[in-house]
Coordinates of C-alpha atoms and ligand atoms in Angstrom, one line a residue:
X1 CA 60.4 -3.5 111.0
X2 CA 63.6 -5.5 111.0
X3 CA 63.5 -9.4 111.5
X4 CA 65.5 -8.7 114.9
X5 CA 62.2 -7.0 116.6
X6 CA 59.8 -9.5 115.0
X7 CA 62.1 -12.0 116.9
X8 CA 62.7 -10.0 120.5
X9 CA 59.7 -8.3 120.6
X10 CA 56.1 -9.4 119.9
X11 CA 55.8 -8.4 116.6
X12 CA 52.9 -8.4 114.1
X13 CA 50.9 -11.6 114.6
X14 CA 51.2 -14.8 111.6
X15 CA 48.7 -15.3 109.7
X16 CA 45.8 -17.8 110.1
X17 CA 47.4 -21.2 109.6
X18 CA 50.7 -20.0 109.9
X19 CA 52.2 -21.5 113.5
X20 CA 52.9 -18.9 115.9
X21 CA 56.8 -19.6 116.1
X22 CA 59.3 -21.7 114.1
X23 CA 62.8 -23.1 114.3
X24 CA 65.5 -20.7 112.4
X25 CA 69.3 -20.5 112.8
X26 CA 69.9 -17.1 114.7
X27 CA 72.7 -15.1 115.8
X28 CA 73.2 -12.5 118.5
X29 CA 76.4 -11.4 117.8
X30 CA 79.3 -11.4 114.9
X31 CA 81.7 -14.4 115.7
X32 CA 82.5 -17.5 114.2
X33 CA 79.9 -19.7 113.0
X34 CA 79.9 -21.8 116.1
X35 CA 77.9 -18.8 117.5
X36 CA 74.8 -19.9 115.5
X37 CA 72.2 -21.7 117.1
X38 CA 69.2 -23.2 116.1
X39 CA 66.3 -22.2 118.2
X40 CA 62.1 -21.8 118.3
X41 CA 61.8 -18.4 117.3
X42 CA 58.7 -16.0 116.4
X43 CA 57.3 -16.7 112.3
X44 CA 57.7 -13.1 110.9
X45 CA 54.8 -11.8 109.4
X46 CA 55.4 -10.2 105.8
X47 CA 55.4 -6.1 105.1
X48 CA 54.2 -3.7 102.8
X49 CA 55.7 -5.6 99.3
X50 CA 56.8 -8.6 101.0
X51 CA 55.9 -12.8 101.3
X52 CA 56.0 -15.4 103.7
X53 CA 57.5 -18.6 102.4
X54 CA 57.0 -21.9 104.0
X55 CA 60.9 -22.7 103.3
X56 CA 61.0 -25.9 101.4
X57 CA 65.3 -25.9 101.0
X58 CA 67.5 -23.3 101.3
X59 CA 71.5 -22.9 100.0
X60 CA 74.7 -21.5 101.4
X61 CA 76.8 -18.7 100.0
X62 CA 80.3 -17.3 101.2
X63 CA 77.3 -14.2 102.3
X64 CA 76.4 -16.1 105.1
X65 CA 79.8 -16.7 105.7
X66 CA 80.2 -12.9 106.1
X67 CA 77.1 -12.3 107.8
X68 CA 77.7 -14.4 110.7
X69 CA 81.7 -13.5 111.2
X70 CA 81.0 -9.6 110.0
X71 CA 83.9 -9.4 108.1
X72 CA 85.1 -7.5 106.3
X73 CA 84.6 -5.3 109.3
X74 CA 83.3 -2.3 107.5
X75 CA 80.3 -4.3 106.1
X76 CA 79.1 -3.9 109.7
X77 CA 78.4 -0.4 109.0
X78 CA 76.0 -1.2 106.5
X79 CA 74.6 -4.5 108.2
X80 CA 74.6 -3.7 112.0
X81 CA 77.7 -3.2 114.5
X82 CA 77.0 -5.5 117.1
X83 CA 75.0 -8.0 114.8
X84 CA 73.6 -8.0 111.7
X85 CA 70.1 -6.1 111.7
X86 CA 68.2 -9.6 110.7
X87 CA 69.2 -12.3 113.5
X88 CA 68.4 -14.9 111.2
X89 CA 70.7 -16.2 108.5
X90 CA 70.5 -17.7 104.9
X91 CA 69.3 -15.9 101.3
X92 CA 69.0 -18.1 98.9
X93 CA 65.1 -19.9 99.0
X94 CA 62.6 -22.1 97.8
X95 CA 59.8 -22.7 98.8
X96 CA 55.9 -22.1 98.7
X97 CA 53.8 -18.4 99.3
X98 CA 51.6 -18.5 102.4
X99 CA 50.5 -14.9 103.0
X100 CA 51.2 -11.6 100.8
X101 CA 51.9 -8.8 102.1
X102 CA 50.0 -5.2 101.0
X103 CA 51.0 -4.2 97.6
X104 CA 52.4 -6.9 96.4
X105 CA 51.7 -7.7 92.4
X106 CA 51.9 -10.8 91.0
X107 CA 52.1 -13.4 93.4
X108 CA 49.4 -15.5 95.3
X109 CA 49.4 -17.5 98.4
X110 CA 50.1 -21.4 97.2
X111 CA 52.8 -20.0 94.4
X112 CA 55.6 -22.0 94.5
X113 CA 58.8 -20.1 94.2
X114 CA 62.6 -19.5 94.5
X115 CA 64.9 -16.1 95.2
X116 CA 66.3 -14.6 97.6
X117 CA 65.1 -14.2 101.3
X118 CA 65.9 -12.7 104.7
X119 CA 66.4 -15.8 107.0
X120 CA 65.9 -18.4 104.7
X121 CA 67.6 -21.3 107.3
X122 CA 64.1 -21.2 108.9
X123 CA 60.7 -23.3 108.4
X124 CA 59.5 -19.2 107.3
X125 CA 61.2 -16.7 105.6
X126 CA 59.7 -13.4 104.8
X127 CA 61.2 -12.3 101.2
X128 CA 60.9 -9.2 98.9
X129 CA 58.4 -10.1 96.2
X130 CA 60.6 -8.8 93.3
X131 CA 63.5 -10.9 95.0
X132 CA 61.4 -14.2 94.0
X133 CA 60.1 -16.0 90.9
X134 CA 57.7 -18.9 90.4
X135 CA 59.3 -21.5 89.3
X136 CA 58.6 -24.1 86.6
X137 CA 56.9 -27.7 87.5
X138 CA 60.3 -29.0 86.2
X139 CA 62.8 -27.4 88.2
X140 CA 62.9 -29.4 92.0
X141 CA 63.2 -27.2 95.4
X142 CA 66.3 -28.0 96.0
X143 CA 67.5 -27.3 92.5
X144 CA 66.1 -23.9 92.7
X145 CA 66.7 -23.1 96.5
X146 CA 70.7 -23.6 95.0
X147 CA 70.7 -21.2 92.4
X148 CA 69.5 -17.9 93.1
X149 CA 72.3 -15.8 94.7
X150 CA 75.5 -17.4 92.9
X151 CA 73.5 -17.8 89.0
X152 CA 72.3 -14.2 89.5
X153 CA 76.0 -13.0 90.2
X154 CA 77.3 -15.5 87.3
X155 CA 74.5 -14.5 85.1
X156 CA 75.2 -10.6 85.8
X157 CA 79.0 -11.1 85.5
X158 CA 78.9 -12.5 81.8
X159 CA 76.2 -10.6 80.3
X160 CA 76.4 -6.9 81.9
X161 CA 79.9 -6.5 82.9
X162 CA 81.5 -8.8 80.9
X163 CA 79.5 -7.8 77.7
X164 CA 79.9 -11.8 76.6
X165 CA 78.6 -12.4 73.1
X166 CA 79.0 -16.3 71.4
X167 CA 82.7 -17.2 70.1
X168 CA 84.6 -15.2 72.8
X169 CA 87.0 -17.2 75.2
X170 CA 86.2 -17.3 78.4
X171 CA 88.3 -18.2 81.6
X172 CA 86.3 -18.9 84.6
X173 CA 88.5 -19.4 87.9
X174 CA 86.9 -21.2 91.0
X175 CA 85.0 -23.0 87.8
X176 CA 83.7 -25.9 90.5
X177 CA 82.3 -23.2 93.2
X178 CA 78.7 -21.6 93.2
X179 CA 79.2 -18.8 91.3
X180 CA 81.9 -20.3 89.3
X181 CA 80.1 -23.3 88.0
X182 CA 77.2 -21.5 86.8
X183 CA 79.3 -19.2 85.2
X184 CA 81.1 -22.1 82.7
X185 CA 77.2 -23.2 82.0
X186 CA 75.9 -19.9 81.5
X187 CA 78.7 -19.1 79.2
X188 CA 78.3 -22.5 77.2
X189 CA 75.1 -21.6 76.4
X190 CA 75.7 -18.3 75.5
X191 CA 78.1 -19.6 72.5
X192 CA 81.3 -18.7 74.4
X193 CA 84.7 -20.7 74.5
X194 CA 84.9 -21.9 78.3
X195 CA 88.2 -22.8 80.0
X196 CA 87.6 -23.6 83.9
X197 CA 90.1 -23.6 87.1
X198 CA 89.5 -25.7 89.7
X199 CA 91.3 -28.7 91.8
X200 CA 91.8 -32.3 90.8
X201 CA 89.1 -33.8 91.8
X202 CA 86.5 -31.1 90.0
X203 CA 87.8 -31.3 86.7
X204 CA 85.7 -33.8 85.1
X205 CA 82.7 -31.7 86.8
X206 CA 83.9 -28.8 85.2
X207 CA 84.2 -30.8 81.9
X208 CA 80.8 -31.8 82.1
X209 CA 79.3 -28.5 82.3
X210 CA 80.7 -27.9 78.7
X211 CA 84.1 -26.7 79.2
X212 CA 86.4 -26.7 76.3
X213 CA 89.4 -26.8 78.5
X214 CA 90.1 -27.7 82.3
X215 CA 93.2 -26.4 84.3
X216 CA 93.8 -28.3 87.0
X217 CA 94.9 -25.5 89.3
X218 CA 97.0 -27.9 91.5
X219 CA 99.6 -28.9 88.5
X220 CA 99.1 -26.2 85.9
X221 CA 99.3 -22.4 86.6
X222 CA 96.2 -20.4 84.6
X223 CA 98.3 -17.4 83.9
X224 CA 100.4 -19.1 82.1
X225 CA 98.0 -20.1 79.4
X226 CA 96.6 -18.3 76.4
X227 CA 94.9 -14.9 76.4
X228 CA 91.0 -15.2 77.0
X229 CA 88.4 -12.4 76.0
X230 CA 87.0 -12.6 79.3
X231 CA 88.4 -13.5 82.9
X232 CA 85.4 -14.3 85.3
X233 CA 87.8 -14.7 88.7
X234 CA 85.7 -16.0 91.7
X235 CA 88.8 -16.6 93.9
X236 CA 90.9 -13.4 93.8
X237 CA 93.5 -14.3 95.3
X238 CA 96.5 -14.2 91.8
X239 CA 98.6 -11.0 91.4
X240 CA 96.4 -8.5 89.7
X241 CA 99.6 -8.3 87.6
X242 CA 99.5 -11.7 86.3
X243 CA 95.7 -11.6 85.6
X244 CA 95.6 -8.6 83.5
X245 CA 98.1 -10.5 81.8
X246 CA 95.2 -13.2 81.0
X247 CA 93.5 -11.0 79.4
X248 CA 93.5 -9.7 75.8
X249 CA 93.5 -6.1 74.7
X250 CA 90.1 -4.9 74.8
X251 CA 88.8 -7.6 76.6
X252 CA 87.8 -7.4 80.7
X253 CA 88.9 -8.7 84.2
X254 CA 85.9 -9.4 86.0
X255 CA 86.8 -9.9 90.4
X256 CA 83.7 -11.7 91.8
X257 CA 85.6 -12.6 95.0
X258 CA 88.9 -11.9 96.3
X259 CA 90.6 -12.3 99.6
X260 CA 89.9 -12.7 102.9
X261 CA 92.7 -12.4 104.7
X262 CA 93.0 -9.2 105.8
X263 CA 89.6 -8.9 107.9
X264 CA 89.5 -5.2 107.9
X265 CA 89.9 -4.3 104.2
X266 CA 89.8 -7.2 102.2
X267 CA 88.6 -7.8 99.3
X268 CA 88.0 -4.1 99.4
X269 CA 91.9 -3.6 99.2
X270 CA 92.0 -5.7 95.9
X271 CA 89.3 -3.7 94.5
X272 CA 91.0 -0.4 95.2
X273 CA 94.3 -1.8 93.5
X274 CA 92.1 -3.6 90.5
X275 CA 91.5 0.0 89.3
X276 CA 94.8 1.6 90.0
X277 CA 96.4 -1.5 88.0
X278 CA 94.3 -1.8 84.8
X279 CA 94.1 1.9 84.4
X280 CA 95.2 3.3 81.0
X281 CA 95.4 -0.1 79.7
X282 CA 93.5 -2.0 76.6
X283 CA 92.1 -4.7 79.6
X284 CA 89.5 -3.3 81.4
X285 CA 88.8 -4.1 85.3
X286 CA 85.2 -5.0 86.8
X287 CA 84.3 -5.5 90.1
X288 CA 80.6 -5.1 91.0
X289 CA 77.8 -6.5 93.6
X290 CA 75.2 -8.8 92.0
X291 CA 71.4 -7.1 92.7
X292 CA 68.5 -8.8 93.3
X293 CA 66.3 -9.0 90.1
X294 CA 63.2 -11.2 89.7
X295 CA 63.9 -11.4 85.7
X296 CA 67.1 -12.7 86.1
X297 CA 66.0 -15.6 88.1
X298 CA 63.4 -15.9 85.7
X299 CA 66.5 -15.9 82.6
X300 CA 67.7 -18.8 85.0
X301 CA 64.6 -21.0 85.5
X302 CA 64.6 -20.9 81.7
X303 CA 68.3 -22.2 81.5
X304 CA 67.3 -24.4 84.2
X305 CA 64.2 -25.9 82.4
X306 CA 66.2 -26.4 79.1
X307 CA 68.8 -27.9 81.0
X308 CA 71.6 -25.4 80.0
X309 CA 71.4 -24.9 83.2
X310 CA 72.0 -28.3 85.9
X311 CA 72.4 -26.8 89.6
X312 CA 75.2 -29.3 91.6
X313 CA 73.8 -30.0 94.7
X314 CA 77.3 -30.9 96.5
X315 CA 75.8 -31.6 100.2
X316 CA 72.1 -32.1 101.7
X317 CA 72.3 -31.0 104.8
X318 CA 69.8 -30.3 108.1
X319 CA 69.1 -26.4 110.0
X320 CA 70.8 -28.2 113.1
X321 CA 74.0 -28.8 110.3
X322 CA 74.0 -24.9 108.9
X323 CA 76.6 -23.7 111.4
X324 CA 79.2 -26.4 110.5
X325 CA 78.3 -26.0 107.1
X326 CA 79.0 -21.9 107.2
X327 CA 82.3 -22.3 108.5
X328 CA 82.7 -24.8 105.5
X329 CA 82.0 -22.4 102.9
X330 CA 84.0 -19.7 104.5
X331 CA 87.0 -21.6 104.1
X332 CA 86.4 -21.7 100.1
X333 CA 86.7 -25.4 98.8
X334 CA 83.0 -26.1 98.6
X335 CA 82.0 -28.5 95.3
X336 CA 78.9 -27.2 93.8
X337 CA 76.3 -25.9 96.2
X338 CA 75.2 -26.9 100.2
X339 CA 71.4 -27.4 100.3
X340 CA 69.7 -27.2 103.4
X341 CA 66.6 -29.6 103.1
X342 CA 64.0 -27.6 105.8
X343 CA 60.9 -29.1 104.7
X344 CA 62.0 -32.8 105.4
X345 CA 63.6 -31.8 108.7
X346 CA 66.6 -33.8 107.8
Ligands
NAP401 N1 80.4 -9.8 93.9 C1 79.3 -10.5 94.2 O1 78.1 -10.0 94.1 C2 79.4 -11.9 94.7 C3 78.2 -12.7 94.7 C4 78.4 -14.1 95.1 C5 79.6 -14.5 95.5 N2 80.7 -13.6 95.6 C6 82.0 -14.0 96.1 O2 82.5 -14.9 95.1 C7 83.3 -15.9 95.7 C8 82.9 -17.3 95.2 O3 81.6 -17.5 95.6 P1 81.0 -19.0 95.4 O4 79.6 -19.0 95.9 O5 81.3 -19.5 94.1 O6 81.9 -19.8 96.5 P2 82.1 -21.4 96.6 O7 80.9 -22.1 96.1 O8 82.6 -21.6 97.9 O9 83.3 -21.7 95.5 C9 84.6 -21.3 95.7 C10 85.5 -22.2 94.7 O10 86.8 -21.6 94.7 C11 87.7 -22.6 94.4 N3 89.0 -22.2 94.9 C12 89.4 -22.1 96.2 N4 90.7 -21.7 96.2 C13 91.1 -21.6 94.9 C14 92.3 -21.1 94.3 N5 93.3 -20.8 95.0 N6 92.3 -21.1 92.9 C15 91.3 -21.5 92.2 N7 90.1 -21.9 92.7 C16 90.0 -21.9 94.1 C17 87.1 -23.8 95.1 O11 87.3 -25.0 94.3 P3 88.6 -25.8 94.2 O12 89.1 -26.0 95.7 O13 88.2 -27.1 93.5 O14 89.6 -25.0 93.4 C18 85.6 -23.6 95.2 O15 84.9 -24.4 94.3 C19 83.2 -15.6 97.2 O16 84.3 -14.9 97.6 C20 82.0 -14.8 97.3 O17 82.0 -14.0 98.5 C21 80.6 -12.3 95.2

């Protein structure tokens, strides 16, 4: 059952101690994210494989972004046409196990965890149990509630499609974003040579992630710099010309985001023309959709617990503050990660 019918219709009943309804951001239809509202809607009761969370903090990704507006518009073939199947947004979680669904291995009621939800700007949020991972006593809700969808994608883009091993240079571009940020850490501690992109105003954040180098993206152009083994691009928005440029022979392009522009086809067009441009040549192209995978976050918490890993919580921010904050992300100059503090009501 979808989270749209436990919300309209009746719905399978919480479980004992679990209040009967909750307050959630919802939409009813695609459209900007002034269309959200947060209202009292039915807790969802967890399915066959499944938990319920008591949300303790959630994050935001450009995905919500995309969610709520439906764009591109072919995604809505996949996620609804009218609206998106689930009515409430947010992914990214933390937060503590109150019920388990049949099935489920591994986790217990009172398990404090992190992952990936449906609906996660809510005081519940019914999750996939291989989408979560308990999380270490030293790693804080919020910490963990802002890494699991962007250090998942960074994690996935260094390791299995960029095929990163320790001395390789490595250009990360959109180095102060979600994904982008991790992505310098992650490839720090993997031994790698890290040059970041980002504005002014990031680059001694950037720096002190590890970077070896910082381009400030507002005075120097990246292109124009020395070759790098591996391009990690979380912007997209450079001539694919000029990045395969960036990269040396035998190394890899790797498009994590790309424009938006164009709200029927991008970044889909830029994908389509990634291939056409690198084929035949030494640089290889990548362009792939992170999955959901309990190790990784587990790989993360681990990072996180050493403190290779130090999530940037940009913004604290309250449910009643999630719409504004959507249509901040979509525009694409977010510092570090939005956190939405549920448990404290804020
Ligand atoms: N493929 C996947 O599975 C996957 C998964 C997650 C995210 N994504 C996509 O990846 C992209 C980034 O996600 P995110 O979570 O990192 O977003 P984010 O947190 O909003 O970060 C975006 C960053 O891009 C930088 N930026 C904006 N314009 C730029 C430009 N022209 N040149 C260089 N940097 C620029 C911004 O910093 P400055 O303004 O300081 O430069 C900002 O820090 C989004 O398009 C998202 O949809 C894809």
């Amino acid at each position: 059952m979808t989270d749209v019918h436990r919300m309209y219709d009746p719905g399978p009943v919480p479980p004992a101690g679990v209040p009967a309804t909750m307050r959630a951001v919802v939409q009813d239809r695609y459209g900007p994210p002034e269309h959200l509202q947060v209202r009292e809607v039915p807790t969802p009761a967890p399915g066959t494989g499944e938990v319920l969370l008591r949300v303790s903090a959630a994050a935001l990704n450009p995905y919500d972004w995309h969610l709520t507006t439906g764009r591109p518009y072919f995604m809505r073939l996949l996620f609804g046409l009218r609206r998106p199947a689930r009515a409430v947004r947010g992914a990214d979680v933390a937060g503590r196990v109150v019920a388990v669904g049949e099935g489920v291995v591994g986790l217990a009621v009172g398990d404090r965890v992190a992952g990936m939800a449906s609906g996660s700007f809510a005081e519940y949020a019914v999750a996939d149990a291989t989408s979560v991972a308990v999380l270490p006593d030293r790693i804080p809700d919020d910490e963990a509630a802002a890494i699991p969808l962007a250090g998942t994608t960074a994690l996935q883009a260094l390791r299995d499609h960029g095929a990163l091993v320790a001395g390789r240079h490595v250009l990360v571009v959109g180095a102060a974003g979600g994904v982008g940020g991790y992505a310098v850490q992650l490839a720090v501690a993997m031994g790698a040579v890290v040059t970041g992109v980002c504005s002014t105003g990031n680059v001694d954040l950037v720096r002190s992630w590890g970077a070896t180098e910082v381009v400030d993206r507002t005075v120097t152009d990246w292109a124009d710099g020395p070759r790098h083994d591996l391009v990690v691009d979380t912007v997209g928005t450079r001539p694919l010309a000029v990045c395969r440029r960036a990269v040396r022979p035998g190394g890899g392009y790797v498009m994590i985001g790309g424009p938006k522009a164009n709200p029927w086809i991008d970044p889909l067009g830029r994908v389509v023309a990634g291939h056409l441009r690198f084929a035949g040549r030494p640089e290889r192209f990548v362009q792939f959709t992170a999955t959901r995978s309990a190790d990784d976050l587990r790989v993360l918490w681990e990072h996180a617990a050493a403190g290779r890993l130090r999530p940037f919580v940009g913004r604290r921010i309250g449910l009643d503050d999630v719409p504004a904050a959507v249509a901040a992300v979509g525009a694409g100059h977010t510092r570090g990660k939005v956190v939405v503090d549920v448990a404290g009501g804020a």
